[in-house]
PDB file of C-alpha atoms in Angstrom:
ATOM      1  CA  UNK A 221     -31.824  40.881 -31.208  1.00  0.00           C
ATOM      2  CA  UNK A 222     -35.167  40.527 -32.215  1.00  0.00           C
ATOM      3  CA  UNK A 223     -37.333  37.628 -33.708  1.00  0.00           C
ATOM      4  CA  UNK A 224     -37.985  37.785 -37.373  1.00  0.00           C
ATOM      5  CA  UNK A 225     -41.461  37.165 -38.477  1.00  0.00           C
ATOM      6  CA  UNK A 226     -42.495  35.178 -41.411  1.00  0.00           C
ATOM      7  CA  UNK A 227     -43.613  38.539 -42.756  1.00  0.00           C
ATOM      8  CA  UNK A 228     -39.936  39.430 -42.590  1.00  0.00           C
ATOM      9  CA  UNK A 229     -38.474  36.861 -43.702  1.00  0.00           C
ATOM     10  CA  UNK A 230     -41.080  37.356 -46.768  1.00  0.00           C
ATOM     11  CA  UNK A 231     -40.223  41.152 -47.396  1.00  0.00           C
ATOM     12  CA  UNK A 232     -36.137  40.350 -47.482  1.00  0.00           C
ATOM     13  CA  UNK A 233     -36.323  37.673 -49.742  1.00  0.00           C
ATOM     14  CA  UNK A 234     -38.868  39.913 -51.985  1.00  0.00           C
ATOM     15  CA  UNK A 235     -41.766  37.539 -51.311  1.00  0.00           C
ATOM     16  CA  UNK A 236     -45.218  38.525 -49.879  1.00  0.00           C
ATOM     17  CA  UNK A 237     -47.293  35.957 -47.930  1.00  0.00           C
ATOM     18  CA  UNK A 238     -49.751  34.978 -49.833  1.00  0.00           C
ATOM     19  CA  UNK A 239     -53.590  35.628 -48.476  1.00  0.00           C
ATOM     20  CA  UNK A 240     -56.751  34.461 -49.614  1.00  0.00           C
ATOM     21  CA  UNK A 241     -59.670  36.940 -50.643  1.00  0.00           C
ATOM     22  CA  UNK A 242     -62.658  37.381 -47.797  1.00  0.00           C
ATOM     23  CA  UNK A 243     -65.223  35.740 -50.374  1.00  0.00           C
ATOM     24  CA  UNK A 244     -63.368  33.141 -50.990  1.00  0.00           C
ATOM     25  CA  UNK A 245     -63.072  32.177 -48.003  1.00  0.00           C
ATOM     26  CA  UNK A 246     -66.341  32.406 -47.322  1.00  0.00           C
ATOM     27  CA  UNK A 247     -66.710  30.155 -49.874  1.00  0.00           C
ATOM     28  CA  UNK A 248     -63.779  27.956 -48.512  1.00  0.00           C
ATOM     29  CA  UNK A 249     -65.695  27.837 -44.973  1.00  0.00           C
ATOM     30  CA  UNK A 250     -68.841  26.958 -46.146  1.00  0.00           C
ATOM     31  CA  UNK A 251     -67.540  24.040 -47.926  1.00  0.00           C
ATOM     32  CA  UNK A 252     -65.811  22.824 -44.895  1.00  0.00           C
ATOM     33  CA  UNK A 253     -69.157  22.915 -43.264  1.00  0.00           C
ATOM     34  CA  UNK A 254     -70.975  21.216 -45.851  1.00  0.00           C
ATOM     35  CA  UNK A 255     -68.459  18.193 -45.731  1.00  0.00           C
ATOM     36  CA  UNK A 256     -68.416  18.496 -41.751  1.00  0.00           C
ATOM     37  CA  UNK A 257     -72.488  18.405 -41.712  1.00  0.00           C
ATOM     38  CA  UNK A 258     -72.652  15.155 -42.761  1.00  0.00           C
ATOM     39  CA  UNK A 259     -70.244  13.780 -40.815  1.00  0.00           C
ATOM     40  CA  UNK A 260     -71.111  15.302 -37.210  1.00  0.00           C
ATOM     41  CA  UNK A 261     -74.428  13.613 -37.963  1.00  0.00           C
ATOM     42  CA  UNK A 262     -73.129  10.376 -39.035  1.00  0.00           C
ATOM     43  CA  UNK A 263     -70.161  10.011 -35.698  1.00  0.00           C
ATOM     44  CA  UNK A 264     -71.044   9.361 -32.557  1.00  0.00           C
ATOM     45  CA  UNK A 265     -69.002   9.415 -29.466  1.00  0.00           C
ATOM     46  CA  UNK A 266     -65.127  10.420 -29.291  1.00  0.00           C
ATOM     47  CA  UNK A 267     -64.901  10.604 -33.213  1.00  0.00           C
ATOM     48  CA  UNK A 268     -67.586  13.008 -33.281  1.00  0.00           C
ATOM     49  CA  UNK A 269     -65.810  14.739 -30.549  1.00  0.00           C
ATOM     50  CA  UNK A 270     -62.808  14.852 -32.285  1.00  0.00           C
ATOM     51  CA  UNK A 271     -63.977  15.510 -35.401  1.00  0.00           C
ATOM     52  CA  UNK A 272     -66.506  19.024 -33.996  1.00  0.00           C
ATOM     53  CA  UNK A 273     -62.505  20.741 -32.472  1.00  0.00           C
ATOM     54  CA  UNK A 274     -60.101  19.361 -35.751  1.00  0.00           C
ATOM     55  CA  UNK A 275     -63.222  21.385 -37.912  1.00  0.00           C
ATOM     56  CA  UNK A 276     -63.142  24.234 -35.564  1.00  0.00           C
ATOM     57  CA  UNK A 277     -59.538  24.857 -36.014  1.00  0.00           C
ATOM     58  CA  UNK A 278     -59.374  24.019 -39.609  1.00  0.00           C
ATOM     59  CA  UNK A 279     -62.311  27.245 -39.890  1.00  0.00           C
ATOM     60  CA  UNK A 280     -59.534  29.303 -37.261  1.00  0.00           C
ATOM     61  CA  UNK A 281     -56.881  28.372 -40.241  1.00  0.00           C
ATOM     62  CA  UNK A 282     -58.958  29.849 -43.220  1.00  0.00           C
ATOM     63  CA  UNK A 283     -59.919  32.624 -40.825  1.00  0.00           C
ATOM     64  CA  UNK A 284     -56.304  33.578 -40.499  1.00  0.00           C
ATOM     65  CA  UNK A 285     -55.243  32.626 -44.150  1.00  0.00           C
ATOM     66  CA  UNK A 286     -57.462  35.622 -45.288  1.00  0.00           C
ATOM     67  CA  UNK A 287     -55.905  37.564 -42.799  1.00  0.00           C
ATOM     68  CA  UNK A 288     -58.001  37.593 -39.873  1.00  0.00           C
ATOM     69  CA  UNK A 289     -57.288  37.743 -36.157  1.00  0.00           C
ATOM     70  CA  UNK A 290     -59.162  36.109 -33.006  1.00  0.00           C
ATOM     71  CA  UNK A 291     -60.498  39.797 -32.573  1.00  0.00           C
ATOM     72  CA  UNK A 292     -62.577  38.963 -35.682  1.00  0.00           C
ATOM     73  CA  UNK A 293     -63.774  35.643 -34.718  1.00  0.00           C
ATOM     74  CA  UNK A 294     -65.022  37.166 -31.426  1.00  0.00           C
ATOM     75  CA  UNK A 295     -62.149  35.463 -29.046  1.00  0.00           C
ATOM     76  CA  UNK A 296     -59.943  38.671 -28.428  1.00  0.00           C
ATOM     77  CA  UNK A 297     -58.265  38.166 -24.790  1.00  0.00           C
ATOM     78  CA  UNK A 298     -59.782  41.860 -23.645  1.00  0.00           C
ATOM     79  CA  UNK A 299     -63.325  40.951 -24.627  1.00  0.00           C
ATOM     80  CA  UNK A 300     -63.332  37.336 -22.774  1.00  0.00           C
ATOM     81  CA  UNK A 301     -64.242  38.869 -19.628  1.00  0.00           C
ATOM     82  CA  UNK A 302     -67.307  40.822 -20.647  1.00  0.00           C
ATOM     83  CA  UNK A 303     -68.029  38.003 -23.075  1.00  0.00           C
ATOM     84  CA  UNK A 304     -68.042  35.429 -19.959  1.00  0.00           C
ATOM     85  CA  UNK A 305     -70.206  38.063 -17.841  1.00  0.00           C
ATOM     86  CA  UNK A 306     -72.797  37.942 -20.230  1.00  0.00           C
ATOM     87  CA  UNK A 307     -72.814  34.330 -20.644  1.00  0.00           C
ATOM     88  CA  UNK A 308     -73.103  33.977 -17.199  1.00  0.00           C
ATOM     89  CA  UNK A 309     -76.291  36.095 -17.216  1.00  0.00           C
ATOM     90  CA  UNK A 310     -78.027  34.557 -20.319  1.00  0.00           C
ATOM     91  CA  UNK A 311     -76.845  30.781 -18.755  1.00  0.00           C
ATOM     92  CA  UNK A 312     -79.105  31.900 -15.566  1.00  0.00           C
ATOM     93  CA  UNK A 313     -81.928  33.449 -17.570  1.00  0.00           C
ATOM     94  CA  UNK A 314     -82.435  30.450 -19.808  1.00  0.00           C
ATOM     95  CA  UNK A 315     -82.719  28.507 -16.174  1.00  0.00           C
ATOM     96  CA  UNK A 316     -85.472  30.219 -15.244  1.00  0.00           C
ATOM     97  CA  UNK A 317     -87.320  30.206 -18.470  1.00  0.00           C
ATOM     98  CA  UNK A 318     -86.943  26.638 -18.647  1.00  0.00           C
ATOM     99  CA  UNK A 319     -87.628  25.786 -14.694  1.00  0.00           C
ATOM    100  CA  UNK A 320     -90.984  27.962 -15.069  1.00  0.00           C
ATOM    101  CA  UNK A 321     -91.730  26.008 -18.237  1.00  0.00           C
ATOM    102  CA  UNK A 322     -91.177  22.821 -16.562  1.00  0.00           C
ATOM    103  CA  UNK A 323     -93.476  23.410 -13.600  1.00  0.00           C
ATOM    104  CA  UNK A 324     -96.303  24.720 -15.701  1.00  0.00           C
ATOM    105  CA  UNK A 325     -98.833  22.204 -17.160  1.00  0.00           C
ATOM    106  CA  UNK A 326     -99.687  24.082 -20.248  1.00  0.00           C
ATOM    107  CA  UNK A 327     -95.751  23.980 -21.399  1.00  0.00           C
ATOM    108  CA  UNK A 328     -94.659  20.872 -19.748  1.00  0.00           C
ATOM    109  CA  UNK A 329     -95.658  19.106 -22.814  1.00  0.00           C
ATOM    110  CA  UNK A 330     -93.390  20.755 -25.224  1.00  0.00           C
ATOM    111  CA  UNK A 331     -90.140  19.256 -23.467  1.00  0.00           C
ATOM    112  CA  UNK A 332     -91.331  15.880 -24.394  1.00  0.00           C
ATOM    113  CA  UNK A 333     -89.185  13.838 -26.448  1.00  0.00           C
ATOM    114  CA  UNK A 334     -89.187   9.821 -27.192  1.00  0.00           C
ATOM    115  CA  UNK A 335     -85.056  10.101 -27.877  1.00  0.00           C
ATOM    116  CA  UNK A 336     -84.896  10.463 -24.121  1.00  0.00           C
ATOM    117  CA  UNK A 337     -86.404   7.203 -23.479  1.00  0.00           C
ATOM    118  CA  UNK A 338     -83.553   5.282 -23.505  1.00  0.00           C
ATOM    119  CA  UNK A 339     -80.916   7.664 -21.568  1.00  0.00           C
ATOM    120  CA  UNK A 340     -79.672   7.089 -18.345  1.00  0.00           C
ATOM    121  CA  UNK A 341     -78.835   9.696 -15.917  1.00  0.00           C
ATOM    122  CA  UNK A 342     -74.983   9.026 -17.016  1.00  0.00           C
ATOM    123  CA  UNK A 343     -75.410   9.607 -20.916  1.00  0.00           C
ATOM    124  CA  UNK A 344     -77.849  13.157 -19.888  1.00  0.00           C
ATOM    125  CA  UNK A 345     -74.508  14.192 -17.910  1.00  0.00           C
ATOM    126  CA  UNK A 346     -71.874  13.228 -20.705  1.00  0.00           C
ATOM    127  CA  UNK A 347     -74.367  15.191 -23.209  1.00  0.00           C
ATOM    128  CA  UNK A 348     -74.678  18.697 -20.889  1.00  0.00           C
ATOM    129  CA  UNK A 349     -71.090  18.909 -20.270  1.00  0.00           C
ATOM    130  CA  UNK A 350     -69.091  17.336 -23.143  1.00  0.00           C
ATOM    131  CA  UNK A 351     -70.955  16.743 -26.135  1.00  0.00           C
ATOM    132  CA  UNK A 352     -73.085  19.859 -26.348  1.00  0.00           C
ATOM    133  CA  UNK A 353     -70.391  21.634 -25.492  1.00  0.00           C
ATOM    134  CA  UNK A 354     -67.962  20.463 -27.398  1.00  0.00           C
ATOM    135  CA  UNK A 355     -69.965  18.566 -30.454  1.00  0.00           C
ATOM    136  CA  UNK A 356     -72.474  21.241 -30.414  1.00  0.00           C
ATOM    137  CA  UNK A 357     -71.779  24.810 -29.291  1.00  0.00           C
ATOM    138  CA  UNK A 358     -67.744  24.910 -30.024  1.00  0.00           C
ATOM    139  CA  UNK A 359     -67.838  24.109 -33.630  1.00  0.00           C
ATOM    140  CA  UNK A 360     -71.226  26.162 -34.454  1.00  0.00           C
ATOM    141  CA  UNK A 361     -70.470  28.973 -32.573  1.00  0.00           C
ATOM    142  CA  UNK A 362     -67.169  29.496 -34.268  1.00  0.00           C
ATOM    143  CA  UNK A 363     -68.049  28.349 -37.563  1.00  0.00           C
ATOM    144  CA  UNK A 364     -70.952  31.076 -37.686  1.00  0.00           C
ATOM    145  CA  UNK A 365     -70.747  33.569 -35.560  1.00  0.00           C
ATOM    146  CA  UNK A 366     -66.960  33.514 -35.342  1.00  0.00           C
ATOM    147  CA  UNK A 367     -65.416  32.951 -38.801  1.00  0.00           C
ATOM    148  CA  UNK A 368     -68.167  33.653 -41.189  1.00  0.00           C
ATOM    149  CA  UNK A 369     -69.563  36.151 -38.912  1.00  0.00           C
ATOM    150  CA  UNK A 370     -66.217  37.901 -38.922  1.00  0.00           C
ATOM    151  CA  UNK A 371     -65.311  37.202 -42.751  1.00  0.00           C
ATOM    152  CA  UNK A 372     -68.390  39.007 -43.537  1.00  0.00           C
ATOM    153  CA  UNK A 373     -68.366  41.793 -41.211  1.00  0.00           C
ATOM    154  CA  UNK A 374     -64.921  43.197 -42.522  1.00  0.00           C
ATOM    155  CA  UNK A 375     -66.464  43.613 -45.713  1.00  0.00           C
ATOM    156  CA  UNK A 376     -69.818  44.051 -46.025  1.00  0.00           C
ATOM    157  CA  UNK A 377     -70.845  45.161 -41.580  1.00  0.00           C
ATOM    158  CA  UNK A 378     -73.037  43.705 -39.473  1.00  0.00           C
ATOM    159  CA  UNK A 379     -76.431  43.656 -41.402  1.00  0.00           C
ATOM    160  CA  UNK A 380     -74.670  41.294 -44.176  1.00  0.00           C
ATOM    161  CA  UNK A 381     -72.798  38.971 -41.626  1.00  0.00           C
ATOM    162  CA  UNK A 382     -75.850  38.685 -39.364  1.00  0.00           C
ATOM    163  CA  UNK A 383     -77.777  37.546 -42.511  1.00  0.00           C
ATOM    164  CA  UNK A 384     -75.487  35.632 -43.773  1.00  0.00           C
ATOM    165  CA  UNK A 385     -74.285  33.458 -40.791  1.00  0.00           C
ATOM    166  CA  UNK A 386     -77.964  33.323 -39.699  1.00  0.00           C
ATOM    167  CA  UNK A 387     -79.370  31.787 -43.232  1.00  0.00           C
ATOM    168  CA  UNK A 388     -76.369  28.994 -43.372  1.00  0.00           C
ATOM    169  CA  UNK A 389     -77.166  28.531 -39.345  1.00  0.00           C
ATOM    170  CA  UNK A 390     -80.135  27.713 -40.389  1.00  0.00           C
ATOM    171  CA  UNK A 391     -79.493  25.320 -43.058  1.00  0.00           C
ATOM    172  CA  UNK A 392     -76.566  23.343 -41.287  1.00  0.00           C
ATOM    173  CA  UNK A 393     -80.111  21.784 -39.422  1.00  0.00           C
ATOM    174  CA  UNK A 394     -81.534  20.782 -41.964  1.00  0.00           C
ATOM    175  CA  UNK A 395     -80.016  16.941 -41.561  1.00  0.00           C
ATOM    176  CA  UNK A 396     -80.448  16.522 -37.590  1.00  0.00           C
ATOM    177  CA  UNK A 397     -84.285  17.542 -38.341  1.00  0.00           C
ATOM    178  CA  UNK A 398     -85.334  15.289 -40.879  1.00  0.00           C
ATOM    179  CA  UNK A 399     -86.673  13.025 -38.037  1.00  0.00           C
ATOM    180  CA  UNK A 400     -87.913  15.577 -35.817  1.00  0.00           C
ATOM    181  CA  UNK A 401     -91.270  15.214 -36.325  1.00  0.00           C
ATOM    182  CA  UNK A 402     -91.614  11.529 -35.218  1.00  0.00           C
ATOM    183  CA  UNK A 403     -88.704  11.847 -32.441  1.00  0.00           C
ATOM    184  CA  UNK A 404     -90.919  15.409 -30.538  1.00  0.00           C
ATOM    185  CA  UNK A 405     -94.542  14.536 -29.759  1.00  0.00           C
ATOM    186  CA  UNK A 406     -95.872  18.430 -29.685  1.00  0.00           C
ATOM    187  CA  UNK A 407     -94.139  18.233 -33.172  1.00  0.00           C
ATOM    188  CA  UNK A 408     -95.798  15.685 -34.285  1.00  0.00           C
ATOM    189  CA  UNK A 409     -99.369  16.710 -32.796  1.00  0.00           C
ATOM    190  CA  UNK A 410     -99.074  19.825 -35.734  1.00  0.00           C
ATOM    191  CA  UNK A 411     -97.627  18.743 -38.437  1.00  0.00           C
ATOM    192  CA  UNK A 412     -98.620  14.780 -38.438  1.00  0.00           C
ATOM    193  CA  UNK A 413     -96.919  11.584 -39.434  1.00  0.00           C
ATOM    194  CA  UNK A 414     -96.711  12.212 -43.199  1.00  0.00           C
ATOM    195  CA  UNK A 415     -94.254  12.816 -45.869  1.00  0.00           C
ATOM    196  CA  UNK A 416     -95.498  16.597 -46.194  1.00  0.00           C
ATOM    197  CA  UNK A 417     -95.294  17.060 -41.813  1.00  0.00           C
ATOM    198  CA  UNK A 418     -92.016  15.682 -41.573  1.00  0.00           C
ATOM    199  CA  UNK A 419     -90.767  18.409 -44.673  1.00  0.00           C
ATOM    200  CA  UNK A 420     -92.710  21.310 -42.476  1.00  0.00           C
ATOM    201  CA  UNK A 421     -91.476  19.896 -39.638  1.00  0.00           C
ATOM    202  CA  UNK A 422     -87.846  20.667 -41.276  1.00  0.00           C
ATOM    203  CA  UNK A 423     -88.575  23.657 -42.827  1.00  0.00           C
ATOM    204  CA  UNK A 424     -89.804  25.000 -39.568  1.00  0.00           C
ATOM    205  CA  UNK A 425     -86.895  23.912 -37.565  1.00  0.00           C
ATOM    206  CA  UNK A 426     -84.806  26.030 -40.190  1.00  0.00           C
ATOM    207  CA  UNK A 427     -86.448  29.105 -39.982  1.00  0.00           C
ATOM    208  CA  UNK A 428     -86.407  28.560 -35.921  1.00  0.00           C
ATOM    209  CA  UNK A 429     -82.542  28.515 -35.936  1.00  0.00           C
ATOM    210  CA  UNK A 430     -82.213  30.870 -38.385  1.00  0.00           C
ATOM    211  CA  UNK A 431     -83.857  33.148 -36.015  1.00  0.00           C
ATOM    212  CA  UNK A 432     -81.851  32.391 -33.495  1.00  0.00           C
ATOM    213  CA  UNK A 433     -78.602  32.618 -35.524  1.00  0.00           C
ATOM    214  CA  UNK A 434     -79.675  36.462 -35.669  1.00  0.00           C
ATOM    215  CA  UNK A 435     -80.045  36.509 -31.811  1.00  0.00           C
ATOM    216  CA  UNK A 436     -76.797  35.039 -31.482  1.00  0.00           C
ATOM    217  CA  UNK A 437     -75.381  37.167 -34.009  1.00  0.00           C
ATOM    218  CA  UNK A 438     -76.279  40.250 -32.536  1.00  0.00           C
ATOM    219  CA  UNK A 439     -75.759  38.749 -29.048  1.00  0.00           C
ATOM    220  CA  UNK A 440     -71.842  38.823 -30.771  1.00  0.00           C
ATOM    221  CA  UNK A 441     -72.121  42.096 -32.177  1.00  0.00           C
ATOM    222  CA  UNK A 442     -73.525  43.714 -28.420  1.00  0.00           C
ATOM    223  CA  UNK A 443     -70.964  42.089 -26.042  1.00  0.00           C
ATOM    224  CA  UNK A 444     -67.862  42.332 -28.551  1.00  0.00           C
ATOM    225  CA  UNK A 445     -67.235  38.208 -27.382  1.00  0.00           C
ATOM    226  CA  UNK A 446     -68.551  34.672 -29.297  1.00  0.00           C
ATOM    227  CA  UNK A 447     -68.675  33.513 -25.564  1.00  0.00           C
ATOM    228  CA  UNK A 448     -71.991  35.445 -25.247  1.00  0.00           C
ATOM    229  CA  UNK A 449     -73.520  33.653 -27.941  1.00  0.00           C
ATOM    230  CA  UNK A 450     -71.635  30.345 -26.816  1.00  0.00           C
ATOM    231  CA  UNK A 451     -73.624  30.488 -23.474  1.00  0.00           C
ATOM    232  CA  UNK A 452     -76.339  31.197 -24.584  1.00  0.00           C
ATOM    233  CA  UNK A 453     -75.760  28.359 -27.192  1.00  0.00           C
ATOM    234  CA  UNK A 454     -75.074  25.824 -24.398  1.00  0.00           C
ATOM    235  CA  UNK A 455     -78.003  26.735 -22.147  1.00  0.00           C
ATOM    236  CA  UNK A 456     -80.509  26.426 -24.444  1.00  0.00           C
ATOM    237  CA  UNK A 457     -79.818  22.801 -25.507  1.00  0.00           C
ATOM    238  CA  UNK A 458     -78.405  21.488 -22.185  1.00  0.00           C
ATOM    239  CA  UNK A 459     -80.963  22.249 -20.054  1.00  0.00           C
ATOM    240  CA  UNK A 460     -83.529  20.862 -22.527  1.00  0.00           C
ATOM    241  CA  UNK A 461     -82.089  17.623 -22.024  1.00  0.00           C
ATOM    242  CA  UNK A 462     -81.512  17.849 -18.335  1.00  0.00           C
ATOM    243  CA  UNK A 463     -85.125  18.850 -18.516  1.00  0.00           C
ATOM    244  CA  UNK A 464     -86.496  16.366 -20.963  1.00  0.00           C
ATOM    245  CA  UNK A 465     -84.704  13.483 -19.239  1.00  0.00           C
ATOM    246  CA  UNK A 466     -86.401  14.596 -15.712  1.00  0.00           C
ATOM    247  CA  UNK A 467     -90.069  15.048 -16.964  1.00  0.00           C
ATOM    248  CA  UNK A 468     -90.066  11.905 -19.274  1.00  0.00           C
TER     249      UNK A 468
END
């Protein structure tokens, strides 16, 4: 005999499950962010850990409360291969951008970064292959170009979920930036050690990411997969610190 379903269950007892509307939770995801912002850049360590996968699900749960599948957050089972193809591609390309930029003088420079002055070789491995990973790429990649990338797109198509994933992308930095002028010395070299630098110093570093939330985004939209964007995602800030670390 078969299983009933929830939905079942609903329909013979003359109830309906109860969804939430795609804007609202839009609205419910971006306040889940806001509150998860702050933290991420306040915990360190395991709680931060912990805290990047609970926040990931949580966004999978409003995701699914208005309605949506994996298929809309990118992770479909029949896309994972192709997804993990190109990821493999972009992971290798993003190797040899950053190995070329390493051995040139002119862009050696722009890897520099003081934060790196106090990491061992043990901390630079625990940062490439847990916390970027996990801290990092898991939660952003699903709370932007997964959920809100997907809320978006059922409604409104690509153009509007590309712009708006990419603009909050780009905000969600504003907090880990606010000392990025004094922390990157090629930063600092442009914009200067003053109240005004450090805010252009921020302001760039949002419309930098939200540039590359649209790359990502339509990185998502080409391959049908977030694991595209995810590797991608990974490369770009792991091997900057395997590569900072080595040249400091």
């Amino acid at each position: 005999m078969p299983r009933s379903t929830a939905d079942d269950a609903g329909r013979r007892y003359g109830r309906r499950p109860r969804r939430i509307g795609t804007w609202p939770a839009v609205a419910a995801t971006v306040a889940v962010l806001g509150a998860a912002n702050v933290a991420l850049n306040r915990l360190t360590g395991l709680w931060g850990l912990v805290t990047a996968v609970v926040v990931s699900g949580l966004l999978l749960g409003v995701l699914s409360w208005a309605g949506g599948t994996l298929a809309d957050a990118g992770l479909a089972r029949d896309t994972l291969a192709r997804g993990a193809r190109w990821a493999a591609v972009l992971i290798g390309l993003v190797g040899v951008v950053y190995l070329a930029g390493a051995l040139i003088p002119a862009t050696r420079g722009l890897f520099e970064d003081r934060r790196y002055e106090a990491m061992d070789g043990g901390e630079v491995l625990l940062r490439v292959f847990v916390l970027v990973p996990v801290g990092t790429v898991l939660v952003e990649e699903v709370a932007f170009r997964g959920v809100l990338y997907g809320l978006v797109y059922r409604v409104r198509g690509a153009l509007w979920a590309t712009a708006v994933s990419s603009l909050l992308f780009g905000l969600w930095h504003v907090l880990p930036s606010l000392h990025l002028a004094t922390a990157k010395p090629a930063v600092n070299s442009v914009v200067g050690d003053s109240g005004l630098g450090a805010v252009l110093a921020v302001l760039g570093a949002v419309l930098f990411t939200t540039a590359a939330g649209v790359l990502f985004c339509e990185l998502r939209r080409r391959s049908g997969s977030l694991l595209a964007p995810m590797g991608l995602h990974w490369a770009v800030n792991a091997f900057g610190y395997a590569v900072g670390y080595l040249l400091r």
